[in-house]
Amino acid sequence: MRSAGILMHITSLPSPCGIGTLGKAAYDFADFLHEAGQHYWQILPIGPTGFGNSPYQSVSTHAGNPYLIDLDLLVGEGLLTADELKEIDWLETPQVDYDFQYSVRFDLLHKAFLRGQDRFAEEIRTFRRENPWVDHYALYMAIKRARNMDSWEKWPREIRLRQPGAVETYATVYAEDMNFFIFQQFLFFRQWNALRSYLRQKNIELIGDLPIYVPYDSCDVWVNSDLFQLDENGTPTAVAGCPPDAFSVDGQLWGNPLYDWEKMQKDDFSWWRERIIAASKLFDVIRIDHFRGLESYWSVPYGETTARNGAWVKGPDHAFIDCLKRHFPDLRLIAEDLGFLTPEVIQLQKDSGFPGMKILEFAFDPYTPSSYLPHRYERNCICYTGTHDNETLHQWLRGCNDVTLAYIADYLGLPNTSEEALACGLICAGMRSVADTFIAQMQDYLALGAEARMNAPGIVGPENWAWRMEKNALTPELAQKLRNMTKRYERTAS
């Protein structure tokens, strides 16, 4: 079925209180998608953010981000008061201020916890029983908060290495704080499930993002250290990255601990299977980030300051894909097959049957014909204008030289190289391609430039992950324009 969707993370919604949440703005966006004839809403990872506020550096692969809990909904339930929200001078800025959010949100959530822990006691017990990961996460967060958010590698040895009796002792000491973090997750998933129900009513499916790696300072590595390439003290022996290329002479040093794939395979990748099960409860379709790392991954010795001295190491390859196919025959997954692709990676993606990704911003090299040109697509792929890591379409066009702009115009059959015409032409080219699904960033439909870029890879700064859509951006006229275009190219959902 031909379909279309929009990529925009929840934090970018124009919710009140300085950050997008699971409240009214999310429901309004669902209505917009429905009116615009879109079938998919694609978002970024929804876990609690860690280093650099990146959703790809979450402290838990299972937990939800407390920042996404809508405070107005809590007021409606009597867990907060309207006056308590009014007492705060919310920074309604074009960008999310994560430091500010950290300084005010948890005090409000704690007030909700004190009012709601007894009221929802039975429901919370059920939640804990159905989500055994939450106790590990709550203890991890409670200890971190007690130790000024230090990474677990700096904790006392007995709890850092989870020695016998240590977990039980610390859980007793931090029981009250654990209950607070569990309550946050209870609230998050309550609001999440309500929004999912509404999306289903609107015939909108969610595409969620599953990072291939987890950060070292995460509950996942602390609890499952034996599944990662760590020494006897819990220190990584090698970390993830990508090799030097035309964009970076040093490569990219991500620093995530690498999996012990051989050990994971011995129990048929049970940790990954649990992760897929959890993600399948949250999303209709899962995009697995850095798919090429399953065939082989760039391994950098721990302690290196760049990725230059890394090496390619064979990954789990077909054994991993076969495991997923065997246990999850109905799994709908998108393979993020971008980056340095070898014949082996391309073959793995084809053999998996999972659709790959085609990026229009990568297509137009006037000197070397690209496989990303729309006429070269196969049906089993997802066409994007760009991803969260790319420039917005208008920003990208402004950076193209005259030769490239002329090439784009000639390819699209346009009489001139005006920015507006080229942007519209590129979107239409993606829409009319044979790709099963076409997805554009919301910024591209709003014709926004550099100010709206979601992330610039390799740069840590407050501008990343911070873009917010203006409150009145989603007009009926824009919805009708998108519906007409989507219908013209036979991608309309309803």
Short mmCIF file of C-alpha atoms in Angstrom, two decimals:
data_model
loop_
_atom_site.label_atom_id
_atom_site.label_comp_id
_atom_site.label_asym_id
_atom_site.label_seq_id
_atom_site.Cartn_x
_atom_site.Cartn_y
_atom_site.Cartn_z
CA MET A 1 0.00 0.00 0.00
CA ARG A 2 1.38 3.39 -1.01
CA SER A 3 1.42 5.71 1.97
CA ALA A 4 2.89 8.92 3.36
CA GLY A 5 3.81 10.36 6.71
CA ILE A 6 5.54 13.15 8.59
CA LEU A 7 8.66 13.02 10.73
CA MET A 8 8.50 15.19 13.84
CA HIS A 9 9.57 14.33 17.35
CA ILE A 10 7.20 14.84 20.26
CA THR A 11 9.46 17.44 21.89
CA SER A 12 8.94 19.66 18.82
CA LEU A 13 5.20 19.97 19.39
CA PRO A 14 4.01 23.45 20.48
CA SER A 15 2.80 22.26 23.87
CA PRO A 16 2.76 24.75 26.76
CA CYS A 17 5.48 24.66 29.42
CA GLY A 18 8.43 24.85 27.04
CA ILE A 19 8.55 21.39 25.45
CA GLY A 20 6.33 19.15 23.36
CA THR A 21 4.42 16.57 25.40
CA LEU A 22 1.75 13.87 25.16
CA GLY A 23 -1.07 16.34 25.76
CA LYS A 24 -3.37 18.43 23.60
CA ALA A 25 -0.73 19.42 21.04
CA ALA A 26 -0.08 15.73 20.28
CA TYR A 27 -3.80 15.14 19.72
CA ASP A 28 -3.98 18.26 17.54
CA PHE A 29 -1.10 16.94 15.45
CA ALA A 30 -2.88 13.62 15.08
CA ASP A 31 -5.91 15.51 13.79
CA PHE A 32 -3.69 17.40 11.35
CA LEU A 33 -2.14 14.20 10.04
CA HIS A 34 -5.60 12.74 9.51
CA GLU A 35 -6.87 15.82 7.70
CA ALA A 36 -3.69 15.89 5.58
CA GLY A 37 -4.22 12.30 4.43
CA GLN A 38 -1.09 11.01 6.17
CA HIS A 39 -0.85 7.48 7.54
CA TYR A 40 2.39 7.65 9.53
CA TRP A 41 3.76 9.78 12.33
CA GLN A 42 7.47 9.11 12.71
CA ILE A 43 9.21 10.11 15.93
CA LEU A 44 12.64 9.78 17.52
CA PRO A 45 13.48 7.56 20.52
CA ILE A 46 11.27 8.36 23.52
CA GLY A 47 13.55 7.28 26.37
CA PRO A 48 14.88 9.56 29.14
CA THR A 49 17.62 11.61 27.53
CA GLY A 50 21.20 11.55 28.72
CA PHE A 51 24.36 13.19 27.40
CA GLY A 52 23.73 16.20 25.19
CA ASN A 53 19.95 15.80 25.55
CA SER A 54 20.10 13.33 22.67
CA PRO A 55 17.22 10.86 22.41
CA TYR A 56 19.84 8.46 21.03
CA GLN A 57 21.70 8.55 24.36
CA SER A 58 18.96 7.33 26.65
CA VAL A 59 19.65 5.96 30.12
CA SER A 60 17.07 3.22 29.50
CA THR A 61 15.92 1.34 26.43
CA HIS A 62 12.55 0.64 28.08
CA ALA A 63 11.64 3.77 30.04
CA GLY A 64 9.75 6.82 28.77
CA ASN A 65 11.04 10.38 28.96
CA PRO A 66 9.47 12.20 31.96
CA TYR A 67 9.74 15.50 30.04
CA LEU A 68 7.03 14.18 27.71
CA ILE A 69 4.49 13.82 30.52
CA ASP A 70 1.85 16.48 29.95
CA LEU A 71 1.35 18.67 33.01
CA ASP A 72 -2.05 20.01 31.98
CA LEU A 73 -3.37 16.45 31.89
CA LEU A 74 -2.09 16.04 35.45
CA VAL A 75 -4.00 19.18 36.43
CA GLY A 76 -7.10 17.65 34.89
CA GLU A 77 -6.64 14.57 37.09
CA GLY A 78 -6.12 16.62 40.24
CA LEU A 79 -2.48 15.59 40.60
CA LEU A 80 -1.34 19.19 40.10
CA THR A 81 -3.11 22.52 40.40
CA ALA A 82 -3.36 25.24 37.78
CA ASP A 83 -1.81 27.67 40.26
CA GLU A 84 1.25 25.44 40.63
CA LEU A 85 1.86 25.70 36.90
CA LYS A 86 1.21 29.44 36.87
CA GLU A 87 3.80 29.99 39.60
CA ILE A 88 6.53 29.01 37.12
CA ASP A 89 7.78 31.46 34.52
CA TRP A 90 7.72 29.02 31.63
CA LEU A 91 10.19 29.79 28.89
CA GLU A 92 7.99 29.72 25.79
CA THR A 93 10.90 29.96 23.37
CA PRO A 94 11.36 28.65 19.80
CA GLN A 95 13.71 26.05 21.25
CA VAL A 96 13.57 23.64 24.16
CA ASP A 97 15.71 24.71 27.12
CA TYR A 98 16.58 21.33 28.64
CA ASP A 99 18.45 22.78 31.62
CA PHE A 100 15.38 24.78 32.54
CA GLN A 101 13.14 21.74 32.13
CA TYR A 102 15.39 19.74 34.44
CA SER A 103 15.25 22.50 37.04
CA VAL A 104 11.44 22.65 37.28
CA ARG A 105 9.77 19.47 36.02
CA PHE A 106 10.80 16.99 38.68
CA ASP A 107 9.56 19.16 41.54
CA LEU A 108 6.15 19.27 39.88
CA LEU A 109 6.19 15.55 39.20
CA HIS A 110 7.07 14.92 42.83
CA LYS A 111 4.00 16.89 43.92
CA ALA A 112 1.93 14.70 41.61
CA PHE A 113 3.60 11.64 43.12
CA LEU A 114 2.69 12.63 46.68
CA ARG A 115 -0.94 13.10 45.66
CA GLY A 116 -1.19 10.06 43.42
CA GLN A 117 0.84 7.24 44.94
CA ASP A 118 -1.99 6.04 47.19
CA ARG A 119 -4.77 6.86 44.74
CA PHE A 120 -3.21 4.72 42.01
CA ALA A 121 -1.57 2.14 44.29
CA GLU A 122 -3.28 -0.89 42.77
CA GLU A 123 -2.68 0.26 39.19
CA ILE A 124 0.98 0.92 39.99
CA ARG A 125 1.36 -2.58 41.40
CA THR A 126 -0.04 -3.99 38.18
CA PHE A 127 2.28 -1.75 36.16
CA ARG A 128 5.32 -3.00 38.07
CA ARG A 129 4.25 -6.60 37.65
CA GLU A 130 3.81 -6.19 33.90
CA ASN A 131 7.04 -4.23 33.46
CA PRO A 132 9.81 -5.92 35.48
CA TRP A 133 12.42 -3.59 33.94
CA VAL A 134 10.98 -0.65 35.87
CA ASP A 135 12.42 -1.67 39.24
CA HIS A 136 15.94 -1.85 37.78
CA TYR A 137 15.46 1.55 36.15
CA ALA A 138 14.05 3.11 39.32
CA LEU A 139 16.96 1.90 41.46
CA TYR A 140 19.46 3.06 38.85
CA MET A 141 17.90 6.55 38.77
CA ALA A 142 17.54 6.74 42.55
CA ILE A 143 21.23 5.99 43.07
CA LYS A 144 22.22 8.45 40.34
CA ARG A 145 20.16 11.23 41.91
CA ALA A 146 21.61 10.52 45.35
CA ARG A 147 25.11 10.77 43.86
CA ASN A 148 24.62 14.03 41.94
CA MET A 149 23.84 12.14 38.70
CA ASP A 150 27.27 10.48 38.57
CA SER A 151 27.74 7.72 35.99
CA TRP A 152 27.44 4.23 37.50
CA GLU A 153 31.17 3.66 36.87
CA LYS A 154 31.81 6.08 39.79
CA TRP A 155 29.53 4.29 42.24
CA PRO A 156 30.88 2.20 45.14
CA ARG A 157 32.29 -1.07 43.88
CA GLU A 158 29.67 -3.31 45.49
CA ILE A 159 26.73 -1.68 43.70
CA ARG A 160 28.68 -0.77 40.57
CA LEU A 161 29.35 -4.47 39.99
CA ARG A 162 26.01 -5.55 41.52
CA GLN A 163 27.70 -7.83 44.05
CA PRO A 164 25.53 -10.29 46.02
CA GLY A 165 23.21 -8.48 48.42
CA ALA A 166 24.10 -4.99 47.20
CA VAL A 167 21.03 -4.48 45.02
CA GLU A 168 18.68 -5.50 47.84
CA THR A 169 20.46 -3.23 50.33
CA TYR A 170 20.40 -0.19 48.06
CA ALA A 171 16.78 -0.86 47.09
CA THR A 172 15.84 -0.69 50.78
CA VAL A 173 17.79 2.54 51.33
CA TYR A 174 16.31 4.26 48.27
CA ALA A 175 12.81 2.72 48.35
CA GLU A 176 10.98 6.06 48.48
CA ASP A 177 12.92 7.56 45.58
CA MET A 178 12.43 4.35 43.61
CA ASN A 179 8.69 4.70 44.07
CA PHE A 180 8.90 8.25 42.68
CA PHE A 181 10.69 7.11 39.51
CA ILE A 182 8.26 4.23 39.08
CA PHE A 183 5.37 6.69 39.42
CA GLN A 184 6.85 8.82 36.63
CA GLN A 185 6.89 5.80 34.33
CA PHE A 186 3.35 4.92 35.33
CA LEU A 187 2.22 8.41 34.33
CA PHE A 188 4.17 8.36 31.09
CA PHE A 189 2.76 5.07 29.86
CA ARG A 190 -0.75 6.03 30.95
CA GLN A 191 -0.59 9.11 28.75
CA TRP A 192 1.22 7.24 25.97
CA ASN A 193 -1.40 4.51 25.77
CA ALA A 194 -4.20 7.07 25.66
CA LEU A 195 -2.55 8.86 22.73
CA ARG A 196 -1.94 5.54 20.93
CA SER A 197 -5.64 4.75 21.26
CA TYR A 198 -6.52 8.10 19.70
CA LEU A 199 -4.06 7.59 16.84
CA ARG A 200 -5.66 4.25 16.03
CA GLN A 201 -9.06 5.95 15.81
CA LYS A 202 -7.54 8.31 13.25
CA ASN A 203 -5.92 5.46 11.26
CA ILE A 204 -2.46 6.81 12.03
CA GLU A 205 0.44 4.47 12.73
CA LEU A 206 3.55 5.34 14.71
CA ILE A 207 7.05 4.74 13.43
CA GLY A 208 9.41 4.60 16.40
CA ASP A 209 13.19 4.68 16.45
CA LEU A 210 15.36 2.01 18.05
CA PRO A 211 19.03 3.03 18.41
CA ILE A 212 21.31 0.09 17.75
CA TYR A 213 23.57 1.04 20.68
CA VAL A 214 22.90 2.12 24.25
CA PRO A 215 25.16 4.54 26.18
CA TYR A 216 27.65 3.31 28.73
CA ASP A 217 25.98 5.31 31.49
CA SER A 218 22.68 3.51 31.20
CA CYS A 219 20.59 1.14 33.22
CA ASP A 220 20.91 -1.40 30.41
CA VAL A 221 24.71 -1.65 30.64
CA TRP A 222 24.72 -1.55 34.46
CA VAL A 223 22.21 -4.41 34.72
CA ASN A 224 23.48 -6.46 31.76
CA SER A 225 27.23 -5.75 31.85
CA ASP A 226 28.05 -9.32 30.86
CA LEU A 227 26.49 -8.72 27.43
CA PHE A 228 28.90 -5.91 26.55
CA GLN A 229 32.61 -5.72 25.79
CA LEU A 230 33.69 -4.68 29.32
CA ASP A 231 36.55 -5.81 31.55
CA GLU A 232 36.23 -7.25 35.07
CA ASN A 233 35.88 -3.72 36.52
CA GLY A 234 33.06 -2.78 34.16
CA THR A 235 35.28 -0.60 31.93
CA PRO A 236 34.77 -0.85 28.15
CA THR A 237 37.48 -2.55 26.16
CA ALA A 238 36.21 -1.10 22.86
CA VAL A 239 33.57 1.43 21.85
CA ALA A 240 31.45 2.26 18.83
CA GLY A 241 31.99 4.81 16.12
CA CYS A 242 32.35 5.14 12.38
CA PRO A 243 35.50 5.44 10.28
CA PRO A 244 36.99 8.56 8.68
CA ASP A 245 35.26 9.65 5.51
CA ALA A 246 34.84 12.66 3.26
CA PHE A 247 32.92 14.47 5.99
CA SER A 248 35.23 13.74 8.93
CA VAL A 249 38.96 13.02 8.76
CA ASP A 250 38.86 11.61 12.29
CA GLY A 251 35.67 9.61 11.86
CA GLN A 252 33.03 9.74 14.57
CA LEU A 253 33.74 8.47 18.07
CA TRP A 254 30.33 7.68 19.55
CA GLY A 255 31.73 6.04 22.67
CA ASN A 256 28.90 3.52 23.18
CA PRO A 257 30.03 0.16 24.57
CA LEU A 258 29.95 -2.63 22.01
CA TYR A 259 27.91 -5.78 22.40
CA ASP A 260 29.41 -9.18 23.04
CA TRP A 261 27.54 -10.57 20.06
CA GLU A 262 28.96 -14.06 20.51
CA LYS A 263 27.55 -14.28 24.01
CA MET A 264 24.23 -12.76 22.94
CA GLN A 265 23.86 -15.38 20.23
CA LYS A 266 24.23 -18.22 22.74
CA ASP A 267 20.78 -17.50 24.20
CA ASP A 268 19.27 -16.58 20.83
CA PHE A 269 19.63 -12.84 21.42
CA SER A 270 17.18 -12.81 24.33
CA TRP A 271 18.10 -9.26 25.42
CA TRP A 272 17.34 -7.99 21.93
CA ARG A 273 14.14 -10.01 21.75
CA GLU A 274 12.93 -8.37 24.95
CA ARG A 275 13.81 -5.00 23.47
CA ILE A 276 11.82 -5.73 20.29
CA ILE A 277 8.83 -6.90 22.31
CA ALA A 278 8.87 -3.67 24.33
CA ALA A 279 9.21 -1.50 21.23
CA SER A 280 6.41 -3.39 19.50
CA LYS A 281 4.07 -2.41 22.32
CA LEU A 282 4.89 1.25 21.73
CA PHE A 283 5.08 1.50 17.94
CA ASP A 284 3.45 0.04 14.85
CA VAL A 285 6.70 0.13 12.85
CA ILE A 286 10.25 0.13 14.25
CA ARG A 287 13.18 1.86 12.55
CA ILE A 288 16.43 0.23 13.66
CA ASP A 289 19.21 2.79 13.63
CA HIS A 290 22.63 2.00 12.08
CA PHE A 291 21.48 -1.26 10.49
CA ARG A 292 24.87 -1.69 8.83
CA GLY A 293 26.37 -2.32 12.28
CA LEU A 294 24.66 -5.70 12.30
CA GLU A 295 26.80 -6.90 9.38
CA SER A 296 30.04 -5.39 10.71
CA TYR A 297 30.78 -2.57 13.12
CA TRP A 298 33.57 -0.05 13.63
CA SER A 299 35.38 -1.00 16.85
CA VAL A 300 37.57 1.65 18.47
CA PRO A 301 39.93 0.73 21.34
CA TYR A 302 38.74 2.32 24.57
CA GLY A 303 40.67 5.46 25.45
CA GLU A 304 41.21 6.66 21.88
CA THR A 305 40.35 10.31 21.32
CA THR A 306 39.28 9.83 17.68
CA ALA A 307 37.82 6.97 15.66
CA ARG A 308 40.81 6.78 13.30
CA ASN A 309 42.40 3.73 14.92
CA GLY A 310 39.29 1.60 14.79
CA ALA A 311 38.71 -1.51 12.72
CA TRP A 312 35.78 -3.32 11.13
CA VAL A 313 34.65 -6.34 13.14
CA LYS A 314 32.12 -8.88 11.94
CA GLY A 315 28.68 -8.49 13.52
CA PRO A 316 25.89 -11.03 14.08
CA ASP A 317 24.81 -10.66 10.44
CA HIS A 318 22.18 -13.11 9.18
CA ALA A 319 22.00 -14.97 12.51
CA PHE A 320 20.45 -11.90 14.12
CA ILE A 321 18.00 -11.27 11.28
CA ASP A 322 17.02 -14.94 11.21
CA CYS A 323 16.33 -14.77 14.95
CA LEU A 324 14.02 -11.77 14.50
CA LYS A 325 12.22 -13.42 11.60
CA ARG A 326 11.74 -16.62 13.55
CA HIS A 327 10.41 -15.04 16.74
CA PHE A 328 8.58 -12.09 15.16
CA PRO A 329 7.17 -13.20 11.79
CA ASP A 330 4.92 -10.12 11.60
CA LEU A 331 7.61 -7.61 12.62
CA ARG A 332 7.47 -4.39 10.63
CA LEU A 333 10.93 -2.89 10.65
CA ILE A 334 12.76 -0.20 8.67
CA ALA A 335 16.48 -0.77 8.11
CA GLU A 336 18.41 2.49 8.45
CA ASP A 337 20.91 1.44 5.81
CA LEU A 338 22.73 4.76 5.45
CA GLY A 339 26.44 5.44 5.72
CA PHE A 340 29.32 3.31 4.41
CA LEU A 341 27.59 0.42 2.63
CA THR A 342 29.51 -2.62 1.43
CA PRO A 343 28.07 -5.33 -0.83
CA GLU A 344 27.66 -7.46 2.30
CA VAL A 345 25.52 -4.81 4.04
CA ILE A 346 23.41 -4.31 0.93
CA GLN A 347 22.88 -8.07 0.66
CA LEU A 348 21.91 -8.33 4.35
CA GLN A 349 19.26 -5.64 3.88
CA LYS A 350 17.89 -7.36 0.77
CA ASP A 351 17.87 -10.77 2.43
CA SER A 352 16.10 -9.37 5.49
CA GLY A 353 13.18 -8.12 3.40
CA PHE A 354 13.04 -5.02 5.56
CA PRO A 355 12.71 -1.77 3.57
CA GLY A 356 15.75 0.46 3.41
CA MET A 357 15.92 4.26 3.30
CA LYS A 358 16.40 6.65 0.39
CA ILE A 359 17.33 10.26 1.16
CA LEU A 360 16.54 12.91 -1.47
CA GLU A 361 19.20 15.26 -0.10
CA PHE A 362 21.81 12.58 -0.94
CA ALA A 363 20.58 12.11 -4.50
CA PHE A 364 21.80 15.07 -6.50
CA ASP A 365 25.49 14.86 -7.27
CA PRO A 366 25.84 16.42 -10.75
CA TYR A 367 29.01 14.42 -11.43
CA THR A 368 28.17 10.94 -10.08
CA PRO A 369 24.68 9.47 -10.58
CA SER A 370 23.30 8.37 -7.20
CA SER A 371 21.24 5.36 -6.18
CA TYR A 372 19.10 7.82 -4.21
CA LEU A 373 17.68 9.37 -7.41
CA PRO A 374 13.93 8.64 -7.37
CA HIS A 375 13.85 6.84 -10.73
CA ARG A 376 16.26 4.23 -9.33
CA TYR A 377 14.11 3.18 -6.37
CA GLU A 378 12.62 -0.21 -5.76
CA ARG A 379 9.17 -0.37 -4.20
CA ASN A 380 10.42 -1.84 -0.92
CA CYS A 381 11.95 1.34 0.48
CA ILE A 382 11.09 4.47 2.42
CA CYS A 383 11.82 7.77 0.69
CA TYR A 384 12.69 10.75 2.91
CA THR A 385 13.43 14.36 2.10
CA GLY A 386 15.95 14.14 4.93
CA THR A 387 16.24 12.68 8.41
CA HIS A 388 16.64 14.35 11.80
CA ASP A 389 20.41 14.34 11.17
CA ASN A 390 20.14 16.26 7.90
CA GLU A 391 19.61 19.87 7.06
CA THR A 392 16.07 20.97 6.40
CA LEU A 393 15.24 20.93 2.70
CA HIS A 394 15.38 24.72 2.37
CA GLN A 395 18.61 24.92 4.37
CA TRP A 396 20.16 22.26 2.13
CA LEU A 397 19.10 24.02 -1.06
CA ARG A 398 20.61 27.30 0.18
CA GLY A 399 23.93 25.50 0.57
CA CYS A 400 23.97 23.95 -2.92
CA ASN A 401 26.15 25.53 -5.59
CA ASP A 402 24.75 26.74 -8.90
CA VAL A 403 25.80 23.59 -10.77
CA THR A 404 23.93 21.37 -8.32
CA LEU A 405 20.86 23.59 -8.34
CA ALA A 406 20.80 23.50 -12.14
CA TYR A 407 21.12 19.70 -12.05
CA ILE A 408 18.20 19.41 -9.61
CA ALA A 409 16.05 21.73 -11.76
CA ASP A 410 16.90 19.79 -14.91
CA TYR A 411 16.13 16.44 -13.24
CA LEU A 412 12.78 17.73 -11.96
CA GLY A 413 11.93 19.42 -15.24
CA LEU A 414 11.67 22.87 -13.69
CA PRO A 415 12.23 26.09 -15.66
CA ASN A 416 14.23 27.83 -12.91
CA THR A 417 16.19 27.23 -9.73
CA SER A 418 14.07 29.19 -7.27
CA GLU A 419 14.25 27.73 -3.78
CA GLU A 420 10.49 27.40 -3.41
CA ALA A 421 10.10 25.64 -6.76
CA LEU A 422 12.95 23.22 -6.09
CA ALA A 423 11.71 22.36 -2.59
CA CYS A 424 8.20 21.70 -3.85
CA GLY A 425 9.56 19.74 -6.81
CA LEU A 426 11.68 17.51 -4.59
CA ILE A 427 8.74 16.71 -2.32
CA CYS A 428 6.60 15.88 -5.34
CA ALA A 429 9.38 13.69 -6.76
CA GLY A 430 9.45 11.70 -3.53
CA MET A 431 5.66 11.52 -3.43
CA ARG A 432 5.36 10.16 -6.97
CA SER A 433 8.28 7.72 -6.69
CA VAL A 434 7.61 3.98 -6.53
CA ALA A 435 8.74 3.88 -2.87
CA ASP A 436 6.05 2.26 -0.76
CA THR A 437 6.23 5.12 1.75
CA PHE A 438 7.22 8.76 1.51
CA ILE A 439 8.07 10.75 4.64
CA ALA A 440 9.09 14.39 4.96
CA GLN A 441 10.20 16.35 7.98
CA MET A 442 7.54 18.73 9.26
CA GLN A 443 10.10 21.52 8.82
CA ASP A 444 10.12 20.86 5.08
CA TYR A 445 6.37 21.29 4.73
CA LEU A 446 6.69 24.52 6.73
CA ALA A 447 9.51 25.74 4.43
CA LEU A 448 11.85 26.35 7.38
CA GLY A 449 15.60 26.84 7.19
CA ALA A 450 18.66 26.36 9.39
CA GLU A 451 16.86 27.64 12.47
CA ALA A 452 14.72 24.49 12.45
CA ARG A 453 17.39 21.82 11.97
CA MET A 454 16.89 19.07 14.53
CA ASN A 455 20.44 17.78 14.87
CA ALA A 456 23.90 18.40 13.48
CA PRO A 457 25.84 15.13 14.02
CA GLY A 458 29.19 15.35 15.75
CA ILE A 459 28.32 18.61 17.49
CA VAL A 460 27.14 18.81 21.10
CA GLY A 461 25.28 22.02 21.79
CA PRO A 462 21.98 23.50 23.00
CA GLU A 463 20.72 23.93 19.43
CA ASN A 464 20.51 20.17 18.87
CA TRP A 465 17.23 18.37 19.56
CA ALA A 466 15.68 21.70 20.52
CA TRP A 467 13.50 22.86 17.60
CA ARG A 468 9.86 23.59 18.39
CA MET A 469 7.06 24.21 15.93
CA GLU A 470 5.14 27.49 16.26
CA LYS A 471 1.68 27.22 17.76
CA ASN A 472 -0.30 28.31 14.70
CA ALA A 473 1.79 26.52 12.09
CA LEU A 474 -0.71 23.73 11.38
CA THR A 475 -3.35 25.51 9.34
CA PRO A 476 -6.37 23.99 7.55
CA GLU A 477 -4.90 25.34 4.31
CA LEU A 478 -1.66 23.40 4.82
CA ALA A 479 -3.58 20.24 5.68
CA GLN A 480 -5.65 20.56 2.50
CA LYS A 481 -2.54 21.23 0.40
CA LEU A 482 -0.87 18.07 1.73
CA ARG A 483 -4.05 16.02 1.28
CA ASN A 484 -4.35 17.13 -2.34
CA MET A 485 -0.72 16.24 -3.04
CA THR A 486 -0.97 12.92 -1.22
CA LYS A 487 -4.18 12.03 -3.06
CA ARG A 488 -2.69 13.02 -6.42
CA TYR A 489 0.08 10.47 -5.95
CA GLU A 490 -2.27 7.82 -4.51
CA ARG A 491 -0.80 7.82 -1.02
CA THR A 492 -3.85 9.05 0.91
CA ALA A 493 -4.60 7.12 4.09
CA SER A 494 -8.29 8.00 4.38
#
